[in-house]
Coordinates of C-alpha atoms and ligand atoms in Angstrom, one line a residue:
M204 CA 229.4 263.9 181.7
I205 CA 231.5 264.7 178.6
Y206 CA 229.7 265.4 175.5
K207 CA 231.3 262.9 173.2
T208 CA 231.7 263.3 169.5
D209 CA 233.6 261.2 167.0
Y210 CA 233.7 262.8 163.5
H211 CA 236.3 260.8 161.8
M212 CA 235.0 257.5 160.4
H213 CA 235.4 255.4 157.2
S214 CA 232.8 252.9 156.2
I215 CA 232.5 250.7 153.0
Y216 CA 231.8 254.0 151.1
S217 CA 235.7 254.5 151.1
D218 CA 238.1 252.1 152.8
G219 CA 236.3 251.1 155.9
R220 CA 235.2 247.6 156.7
S221 CA 231.5 247.9 157.5
V222 CA 228.3 249.7 156.6
P223 CA 227.6 252.9 158.5
E224 CA 224.9 251.2 160.6
D225 CA 227.5 249.0 162.3
Y226 CA 229.5 252.1 163.3
I227 CA 226.4 253.8 164.6
T228 CA 225.7 250.7 166.8
A229 CA 229.2 250.7 168.1
A230 CA 229.0 254.4 168.9
I231 CA 225.8 254.1 170.8
A232 CA 227.4 251.3 172.8
A233 CA 230.3 253.6 173.6
S234 CA 228.0 256.4 174.8
I235 CA 228.9 258.7 172.1
N236 CA 226.6 261.5 171.6
E237 CA 227.5 262.4 167.8
I238 CA 229.0 260.1 165.3
G239 CA 230.2 261.7 162.0
F240 CA 231.3 259.9 158.8
S241 CA 234.3 261.3 156.8
E242 CA 234.9 259.1 153.7
H243 CA 238.1 259.6 151.8
L244 CA 237.6 261.9 148.8
T245 CA 240.5 262.8 146.5
L246 CA 239.4 265.3 143.9
F247 CA 241.0 266.0 140.4
R248 CA 243.7 263.3 140.6
D249 CA 243.7 259.5 139.9
L250 CA 241.7 257.7 142.3
E251 CA 243.3 255.0 144.6
D252 CA 241.5 252.1 146.1
W253 CA 241.0 253.9 149.5
N254 CA 239.0 256.7 147.8
M255 CA 235.3 257.1 147.5
K256 CA 234.3 257.4 143.8
P257 CA 232.7 261.0 143.3
V258 CA 229.7 259.2 141.8
N259 CA 229.0 257.7 145.2
I260 CA 228.8 260.9 147.1
S261 CA 225.1 261.5 146.6
P262 CA 224.1 257.8 147.6
Y263 CA 226.5 258.3 150.7
I264 CA 224.8 261.5 151.7
N265 CA 221.4 260.0 151.1
H266 CA 222.1 257.0 153.0
L267 CA 223.3 258.9 156.1
Q268 CA 220.3 261.3 155.7
S269 CA 217.9 258.3 155.9
L270 CA 219.7 257.0 159.0
Q271 CA 219.3 260.5 160.5
N272 CA 215.6 260.1 160.1
I273 CA 215.2 256.9 161.8
T274 CA 217.7 257.2 164.6
D275 CA 217.1 259.3 167.6
S276 CA 219.6 257.7 170.2
I277 CA 222.6 259.5 168.6
K278 CA 223.2 262.4 166.4
I279 CA 224.5 261.4 162.9
K280 CA 226.7 263.9 161.3
I281 CA 227.8 264.0 157.5
G282 CA 231.3 264.9 156.6
L283 CA 234.2 264.1 154.2
E284 CA 237.9 263.7 154.6
V285 CA 239.3 265.5 151.6
D286 CA 242.9 265.3 150.3
F287 CA 244.6 268.6 150.2
Y288 CA 247.5 269.2 147.6
D289 CA 248.8 272.4 146.1
G290 CA 247.3 273.8 143.0
R291 CA 243.7 273.0 142.8
E292 CA 242.2 274.8 145.8
K293 CA 239.8 276.8 143.8
E294 CA 238.2 273.9 142.1
I295 CA 238.1 271.7 145.3
S296 CA 236.4 274.6 147.1
E297 CA 233.8 275.1 144.4
Y298 CA 233.1 271.2 144.2
L299 CA 232.4 271.0 147.9
K300 CA 230.4 274.1 148.4
P301 CA 227.0 272.9 147.4
L302 CA 227.2 269.6 149.4
P303 CA 225.0 269.5 152.5
L304 CA 227.9 268.6 154.9
D305 CA 228.3 269.2 158.6
Y306 CA 232.0 269.6 158.4
I307 CA 234.9 268.9 156.0
I308 CA 238.2 267.4 157.4
G309 CA 241.2 268.5 155.2
S310 CA 244.1 266.0 155.3
V311 CA 247.5 265.9 153.6
H312 CA 248.3 262.4 152.6
Y313 CA 250.2 263.2 149.5
L314 CA 253.7 264.8 149.3
G315 CA 254.4 265.0 145.6
E316 CA 253.0 261.7 143.9
K317 CA 253.1 259.5 146.8
T318 CA 251.3 259.4 150.2
V319 CA 253.4 259.7 153.3
D320 CA 251.5 256.7 154.9
V321 CA 252.2 254.3 151.8
G322 CA 255.1 252.6 153.8
P323 CA 258.3 253.4 155.5
E324 CA 260.3 253.2 152.3
F325 CA 258.9 256.5 151.3
Y326 CA 261.3 258.0 154.0
E327 CA 264.4 256.0 153.2
G328 CA 267.3 258.1 151.8
K329 CA 265.4 261.3 152.4
S330 CA 266.1 264.2 154.8
I331 CA 263.6 263.8 157.6
D332 CA 263.9 267.3 158.5
R333 CA 263.1 268.5 155.0
L334 CA 260.1 266.0 154.9
F335 CA 258.7 267.4 158.1
E336 CA 259.1 271.0 156.8
S337 CA 257.3 270.3 153.5
Y338 CA 254.6 268.4 155.2
F339 CA 253.9 271.1 157.7
E340 CA 254.1 273.7 154.8
S341 CA 251.5 271.7 153.0
V342 CA 249.2 271.5 156.0
I343 CA 249.6 275.2 156.7
T344 CA 248.5 276.0 153.0
A345 CA 245.5 273.6 153.5
V346 CA 244.6 275.5 156.7
S347 CA 244.8 278.9 154.9
S348 CA 242.9 277.7 151.8
G349 CA 239.5 278.3 153.6
I350 CA 238.2 274.9 152.3
F351 CA 238.2 273.0 155.6
D352 CA 236.6 273.1 159.0
I353 CA 239.0 270.5 160.7
I354 CA 242.5 269.4 159.9
G355 CA 243.0 265.6 160.0
H356 CA 246.0 264.2 161.7
C357 CA 248.1 267.2 161.4
D358 CA 251.5 265.6 161.8
L359 CA 250.7 262.3 159.9
I360 CA 254.4 262.6 158.8
R361 CA 255.2 260.9 162.2
I362 CA 253.4 257.7 161.3
Y363 CA 256.5 255.5 161.0
G364 CA 258.3 257.0 164.0
Y365 CA 261.0 258.9 162.1
K366 CA 262.2 261.8 164.2
P367 CA 263.5 265.0 162.8
A368 CA 266.8 266.5 164.3
M369 CA 265.4 270.1 164.3
N370 CA 263.5 271.7 167.0
M371 CA 259.8 271.3 165.8
E372 CA 258.2 273.8 168.2
P373 CA 258.4 276.7 165.7
L374 CA 256.5 274.7 163.0
Y375 CA 253.8 273.6 165.4
R376 CA 253.5 277.2 166.5
K377 CA 253.2 278.4 163.0
L378 CA 250.6 275.8 162.2
A379 CA 248.5 276.6 165.3
K380 CA 248.5 280.4 164.5
A381 CA 247.4 279.6 161.1
M382 CA 244.7 277.5 162.4
K383 CA 243.5 280.0 164.8
A384 CA 243.5 282.8 162.3
N385 CA 241.5 280.7 159.7
N386 CA 239.1 279.3 162.2
V387 CA 240.0 275.8 161.7
A388 CA 240.0 273.1 164.3
F389 CA 242.6 270.3 165.0
E390 CA 241.8 266.7 166.0
V391 CA 243.5 264.6 168.4
N392 CA 243.5 261.5 166.2
T393 CA 243.6 258.4 168.4
N394 CA 244.3 256.0 165.4
G395 CA 247.9 256.9 165.6
R396 CA 248.0 254.4 168.5
N397 CA 247.3 251.6 166.0
R398 CA 250.0 252.6 163.6
P399 CA 253.8 252.0 163.9
L400 CA 254.1 255.4 165.6
A401 CA 251.8 254.0 168.6
D402 CA 250.8 257.4 169.7
F403 CA 248.2 260.1 169.0
Y404 CA 248.5 262.8 166.4
P405 CA 249.5 265.4 167.1
D406 CA 252.6 264.9 169.0
R407 CA 251.6 265.3 172.6
R408 CA 254.8 267.2 173.4
F409 CA 253.3 270.1 171.4
L410 CA 249.8 270.1 172.4
H411 CA 250.4 273.0 174.7
V412 CA 251.1 275.0 171.7
F413 CA 247.7 274.5 170.3
R414 CA 246.3 275.5 173.7
E415 CA 248.3 278.6 174.0
E416 CA 247.2 279.7 170.6
N417 CA 243.6 278.9 171.5
V418 CA 242.9 276.5 168.6
P419 CA 239.6 274.7 168.8
V420 CA 240.0 270.8 169.3
C421 CA 238.1 267.8 168.8
V422 CA 238.9 264.1 169.5
N423 CA 238.6 261.5 166.7
S424 CA 239.1 257.8 166.1
D425 CA 239.7 257.7 162.4
A426 CA 237.9 254.3 162.8
H427 CA 238.0 252.0 159.8
M428 CA 236.1 249.3 161.7
P429 CA 233.3 249.5 164.2
S430 CA 235.4 248.1 167.0
R431 CA 237.6 251.3 167.0
V432 CA 234.7 253.9 167.3
G433 CA 235.8 256.0 170.2
Q434 CA 238.9 254.1 170.9
Y435 CA 241.3 255.6 173.5
F436 CA 239.0 258.6 174.0
D437 CA 239.2 258.6 177.9
E438 CA 243.0 258.8 177.6
A439 CA 242.8 261.7 174.9
Y440 CA 240.2 263.6 177.1
E441 CA 242.5 263.2 180.1
L442 CA 245.5 264.4 178.2
L443 CA 243.6 267.4 176.8
R444 CA 242.3 268.3 180.3
Y445 CA 245.9 268.1 181.7
I446 CA 247.0 270.4 178.9
G447 CA 244.3 272.9 180.0
F448 CA 241.7 272.5 177.3
T449 CA 238.1 273.2 178.7
E450 CA 235.9 272.9 175.6
M451 CA 235.5 270.8 172.5
A452 CA 234.3 271.8 168.9
V453 CA 230.9 270.7 167.7
F454 CA 229.9 270.9 164.1
D455 CA 226.5 271.2 162.5
K456 CA 226.0 272.2 158.8
R457 CA 229.5 273.7 158.8
V458 CA 228.9 275.9 161.8
R459 CA 231.1 275.3 164.8
T460 CA 230.1 275.7 168.4
M461 CA 232.1 275.0 171.6
V462 CA 230.8 272.8 174.3
P463 CA 232.4 272.5 177.7
F464 CA 234.0 269.3 178.6
Ligands
ZN173 ZN1 243.7 260.5 156.8
ZN174 ZN1 240.6 259.1 158.0

């Protein structure tokens, strides 16, 4: 039996459709051993409607802790998906440090003022090679910041299916080496299948690079509704097995352990 975790979940505390209880029910039905919530948090810049308001962090944590106390059929983990952008690393790190979290997912959504998943028009008239390069540079800076335990959808820049002309392997290699050096895990994010890209993040053609560099992995659904908890996990596990992964990252109070799978 695979020990199943799904650590990337958005409830009504950010831009998800349902209360945490509904995701937990769905996770139990999908035989998931650990469910973790990771509401969007964007610190020190203007909030957008997909963000959790910082004032709601305490109610969110308290709510999940109360569910931990009444549920014993599944482990409930408390996380956040925090936006990374250059320049405020120190403040972001200080802000997050005292929070009683099991893990922090670091994600790059913003390149400049706009998010790369706001719509395909973001890409029009721009050099796709340059966009991919700057996206990867930002993710590598996030990895090196020491703030995060997991990097979310590490090549989200693929979301609309734009393909760079250059050979991407060196950038994936650089990213994987930085993750290993900074003890940061990557996720196979199955939600890419529901986006225009219609595939997982990261690009399966480069998963072998993460394996070769020995980067810890977990599989996450990035569910914004309960029906998507654990979605496509069997396919993701099969893919990881085929590539040669033999263990998965499990998080508890910001300590990572590896379990065989
Ligand atoms: Zn995200
Ligand atoms: Zn997310």
